[in-house]
Amino acid sequence: MRFDRLTACVRSTLTVGAALSALLMAPTAMAQSSVVAPVAVTAAPEGSGPALWVIKDADSTLYLFGTVHVLKPETPWGTARVDQAFASADEYWFEIADLANQDGVMPLIQAKGVSPDRPLSSLLTAEEMADLDAAARTVGATAAQLDPLRPWLASLQLALASIAKAGYVPANGGDQVLHARAAATGKPIKGFEIASQQIGFIADMSEDAQLAMLRSGLKEFDQADAMLGRMVTAWSTGDVDGLDVLIGQEMKSESPEMYAVMLTNRNETWADQIQTLLAGSGTAFISVGAGHLAGADSLQSKLAQRGITATRITD
């Protein structure tokens, strides 16, 4: 699976590296680069405008905003309308409420991420193993170190390495900045999921889907900068259709199973939670990966099926 789509959809891939380094007992540059660092800034660089939606009823206002989870430090994306919506909220919702909480991640990786009896070398061709070794060596590791891993975990580790190599930093990601801003307000911060749950979605995919993700990542390891650049440009300029092409449509074409697991199914669950939230009162700012807010199976579409209209804010 291409790294731009993986990055857009899976916040918790950024938590895998530290746990994996401890598991393998051989810290590598790729693992160290994935540790989520504290965010010092609480204001986003000004940009031309990621898309923002609003949902309203008689006593509730809910804002929907999509983020990219890793960005280059200089990427502009803040706007006055996002700032105003954010400041008006009584509470904040993210994919994960506490980014520092790694409970359950290591046990999950130990249980579902390692299979010495079925190593990667028994699943990949000799040429693919050579490609894996070449990719791993660019960040100080080897294919031999990754060989005991399940395909999903090796794929995430390659994604993290490719992202870091391209100069994208988790601490600059939209959700990281907004988390810091939310914490500074002292208002409640809530989450739709927890980190181990997100990782579990990928870990529980079929082996065929995992291998397809890994093979695609191997082919495109050196293309992350260009791919992520296109995705960030579409996101930061509010090009929702462009995001759908880059994230949803490509993912659905390459791996319908991953598309269902990572986008459709989660959007269904989140729509149920938002429907419950809307039944209460007050103002909430909801921030999720931008891939969830684009395409036919978007979160807005799932809400529409429940009779809830999300209106894009254009001024």
mmCIF file with all atom_site columns, N, CA and C in Angstrom, residues 203-228:
data_model
loop_
_atom_site.group_PDB
_atom_site.id
_atom_site.type_symbol
_atom_site.label_atom_id
_atom_site.label_alt_id
_atom_site.label_comp_id
_atom_site.label_asym_id
_atom_site.label_entity_id
_atom_site.label_seq_id
_atom_site.pdbx_PDB_ins_code
_atom_site.Cartn_x
_atom_site.Cartn_y
_atom_site.Cartn_z
_atom_site.occupancy
_atom_site.B_iso_or_equiv
_atom_site.pdbx_formal_charge
_atom_site.auth_seq_id
_atom_site.auth_comp_id
_atom_site.auth_asym_id
_atom_site.auth_atom_id
_atom_site.pdbx_PDB_model_num
ATOM 1  N N  . ALA A 1 203 ? -3.499 -5.636  11.779 1.00 0.00 ? 203 ALA A N  1
ATOM 2  C CA . ALA A 1 203 ? -2.960 -6.938  12.169 1.00 0.00 ? 203 ALA A CA 1
ATOM 3  C C  . ALA A 1 203 ? -3.924 -8.073  11.875 1.00 0.00 ? 203 ALA A C  1
ATOM 4  N N  . ASP A 1 204 ? -5.206 -7.790  11.886 1.00 0.00 ? 204 ASP A N  1
ATOM 5  C CA . ASP A 1 204 ? -6.218 -8.828  11.674 1.00 0.00 ? 204 ASP A CA 1
ATOM 6  C C  . ASP A 1 204 ? -6.612 -9.005  10.210 1.00 0.00 ? 204 ASP A C  1
ATOM 7  N N  . MET A 1 205 ? -5.988 -8.262  9.315  1.00 0.00 ? 205 MET A N  1
ATOM 8  C CA . MET A 1 205 ? -6.266 -8.476  7.897  1.00 0.00 ? 205 MET A CA 1
ATOM 9  C C  . MET A 1 205 ? -5.730 -9.836  7.458  1.00 0.00 ? 205 MET A C  1
ATOM 10 N N  . SER A 1 206 ? -6.256 -10.350 6.369  1.00 0.00 ? 206 SER A N  1
ATOM 11 C CA . SER A 1 206 ? -5.783 -11.622 5.845  1.00 0.00 ? 206 SER A CA 1
ATOM 12 C C  . SER A 1 206 ? -4.326 -11.516 5.428  1.00 0.00 ? 206 SER A C  1
ATOM 13 N N  . GLU A 1 207 ? -3.649 -12.651 5.376  1.00 0.00 ? 207 GLU A N  1
ATOM 14 C CA . GLU A 1 207 ? -2.240 -12.641 4.971  1.00 0.00 ? 207 GLU A CA 1
ATOM 15 C C  . GLU A 1 207 ? -2.083 -12.135 3.548  1.00 0.00 ? 207 GLU A C  1
ATOM 16 N N  . ASP A 1 208 ? -3.020 -12.472 2.671  1.00 0.00 ? 208 ASP A N  1
ATOM 17 C CA . ASP A 1 208 ? -2.955 -11.988 1.284  1.00 0.00 ? 208 ASP A CA 1
ATOM 18 C C  . ASP A 1 208 ? -2.992 -10.465 1.242  1.00 0.00 ? 208 ASP A C  1
ATOM 19 N N  . ALA A 1 209 ? -3.877 -9.854  2.038  1.00 0.00 ? 209 ALA A N  1
ATOM 20 C CA . ALA A 1 209 ? -3.976 -8.393  2.061  1.00 0.00 ? 209 ALA A CA 1
ATOM 21 C C  . ALA A 1 209 ? -2.706 -7.786  2.646  1.00 0.00 ? 209 ALA A C  1
ATOM 22 N N  . GLN A 1 210 ? -2.158 -8.411  3.668  1.00 0.00 ? 210 GLN A N  1
ATOM 23 C CA . GLN A 1 210 ? -0.919 -7.917  4.257  1.00 0.00 ? 210 GLN A CA 1
ATOM 24 C C  . GLN A 1 210 ? 0.237  -7.976  3.260  1.00 0.00 ? 210 GLN A C  1
ATOM 25 N N  . LEU A 1 211 ? 0.327  -9.071  2.528  1.00 0.00 ? 211 LEU A N  1
ATOM 26 C CA . LEU A 1 211 ? 1.403  -9.219  1.543  1.00 0.00 ? 211 LEU A CA 1
ATOM 27 C C  . LEU A 1 211 ? 1.255  -8.217  0.407  1.00 0.00 ? 211 LEU A C  1
ATOM 28 N N  . ALA A 1 212 ? 0.022  -7.970  -0.001 1.00 0.00 ? 212 ALA A N  1
ATOM 29 C CA . ALA A 1 212 ? -0.205 -6.978  -1.059 1.00 0.00 ? 212 ALA A CA 1
ATOM 30 C C  . ALA A 1 212 ? 0.263  -5.603  -0.596 1.00 0.00 ? 212 ALA A C  1
ATOM 31 N N  . MET A 1 213 ? 0.004  -5.285  0.657  1.00 0.00 ? 213 MET A N  1
ATOM 32 C CA . MET A 1 213 ? 0.433  -4.010  1.222  1.00 0.00 ? 213 MET A CA 1
ATOM 33 C C  . MET A 1 213 ? 1.957  -3.928  1.256  1.00 0.00 ? 213 MET A C  1
ATOM 34 N N  . LEU A 1 214 ? 2.606  -5.001  1.688  1.00 0.00 ? 214 LEU A N  1
ATOM 35 C CA . LEU A 1 214 ? 4.060  -5.013  1.775  1.00 0.00 ? 214 LEU A CA 1
ATOM 36 C C  . LEU A 1 214 ? 4.705  -4.924  0.396  1.00 0.00 ? 214 LEU A C  1
ATOM 37 N N  . ARG A 1 215 ? 4.203  -5.682  -0.550 1.00 0.00 ? 215 ARG A N  1
ATOM 38 C CA . ARG A 1 215 ? 4.790  -5.670  -1.897 1.00 0.00 ? 215 ARG A CA 1
ATOM 39 C C  . ARG A 1 215 ? 4.644  -4.301  -2.555 1.00 0.00 ? 215 ARG A C  1
ATOM 40 N N  . SER A 1 216 ? 3.499  -3.680  -2.367 1.00 0.00 ? 216 SER A N  1
ATOM 41 C CA . SER A 1 216 ? 3.310  -2.340  -2.915 1.00 0.00 ? 216 SER A CA 1
ATOM 42 C C  . SER A 1 216 ? 4.280  -1.359  -2.277 1.00 0.00 ? 216 SER A C  1
ATOM 43 N N  . GLY A 1 217 ? 4.473  -1.493  -0.964 1.00 0.00 ? 217 GLY A N  1
ATOM 44 C CA . GLY A 1 217 ? 5.405  -0.616  -0.274 1.00 0.00 ? 217 GLY A CA 1
ATOM 45 C C  . GLY A 1 217 ? 6.833  -0.794  -0.738 1.00 0.00 ? 217 GLY A C  1
ATOM 46 N N  . LEU A 1 218 ? 7.217  -2.018  -1.024 1.00 0.00 ? 218 LEU A N  1
ATOM 47 C CA . LEU A 1 218 ? 8.564  -2.277  -1.514 1.00 0.00 ? 218 LEU A CA 1
ATOM 48 C C  . LEU A 1 218 ? 8.791  -1.635  -2.877 1.00 0.00 ? 218 LEU A C  1
ATOM 49 N N  . LYS A 1 219 ? 7.786  -1.738  -3.740 1.00 0.00 ? 219 LYS A N  1
ATOM 50 C CA . LYS A 1 219 ? 7.920  -1.173  -5.085 1.00 0.00 ? 219 LYS A CA 1
ATOM 51 C C  . LYS A 1 219 ? 8.034  0.347   -5.047 1.00 0.00 ? 219 LYS A C  1
ATOM 52 N N  . GLU A 1 220 ? 7.392  0.962   -4.053 1.00 0.00 ? 220 GLU A N  1
ATOM 53 C CA . GLU A 1 220 ? 7.269  2.416   -4.045 1.00 0.00 ? 220 GLU A CA 1
ATOM 54 C C  . GLU A 1 220 ? 8.029  3.073   -2.906 1.00 0.00 ? 220 GLU A C  1
ATOM 55 N N  . PHE A 1 221 ? 8.990  2.352   -2.332 1.00 0.00 ? 221 PHE A N  1
ATOM 56 C CA . PHE A 1 221 ? 9.700  2.856   -1.157 1.00 0.00 ? 221 PHE A CA 1
ATOM 57 C C  . PHE A 1 221 ? 10.352 4.213   -1.408 1.00 0.00 ? 221 PHE A C  1
ATOM 58 N N  . ASP A 1 222 ? 10.943 4.379   -2.572 1.00 0.00 ? 222 ASP A N  1
ATOM 59 C CA . ASP A 1 222 ? 11.669 5.617   -2.871 1.00 0.00 ? 222 ASP A CA 1
ATOM 60 C C  . ASP A 1 222 ? 10.787 6.728   -3.427 1.00 0.00 ? 222 ASP A C  1
ATOM 61 N N  . GLN A 1 223 ? 9.472  6.490   -3.507 1.00 0.00 ? 223 GLN A N  1
ATOM 62 C CA . GLN A 1 223 ? 8.579  7.477   -4.098 1.00 0.00 ? 223 GLN A CA 1
ATOM 63 C C  . GLN A 1 223 ? 7.745  8.220   -3.051 1.00 0.00 ? 223 GLN A C  1
ATOM 64 N N  . ALA A 1 224 ? 8.031  7.994   -1.783 1.00 0.00 ? 224 ALA A N  1
ATOM 65 C CA . ALA A 1 224 ? 7.187  8.554   -0.728 1.00 0.00 ? 224 ALA A CA 1
ATOM 66 C C  . ALA A 1 224 ? 7.125  10.071  -0.771 1.00 0.00 ? 224 ALA A C  1
ATOM 67 N N  . ASP A 1 225 ? 8.248  10.726  -1.034 1.00 0.00 ? 225 ASP A N  1
ATOM 68 C CA . ASP A 1 225 ? 8.267  12.191  -1.012 1.00 0.00 ? 225 ASP A CA 1
ATOM 69 C C  . ASP A 1 225 ? 7.296  12.759  -2.041 1.00 0.00 ? 225 ASP A C  1
ATOM 70 N N  . ALA A 1 226 ? 7.348  12.239  -3.270 1.00 0.00 ? 226 ALA A N  1
ATOM 71 C CA . ALA A 1 226 ? 6.472  12.740  -4.329 1.00 0.00 ? 226 ALA A CA 1
ATOM 72 C C  . ALA A 1 226 ? 5.010  12.416  -4.029 1.00 0.00 ? 226 ALA A C  1
ATOM 73 N N  . MET A 1 227 ? 4.757  11.193  -3.562 1.00 0.00 ? 227 MET A N  1
ATOM 74 C CA . MET A 1 227 ? 3.382  10.780  -3.281 1.00 0.00 ? 227 MET A CA 1
ATOM 75 C C  . MET A 1 227 ? 2.776  11.577  -2.137 1.00 0.00 ? 227 MET A C  1
ATOM 76 N N  . LEU A 1 228 ? 3.549  11.708  -1.056 1.00 0.00 ? 228 LEU A N  1
ATOM 77 C CA . LEU A 1 228 ? 3.057  12.486  0.071  1.00 0.00 ? 228 LEU A CA 1
ATOM 78 C C  . LEU A 1 228 ? 2.891  13.952  -0.302 1.00 0.00 ? 228 LEU A C  1
#
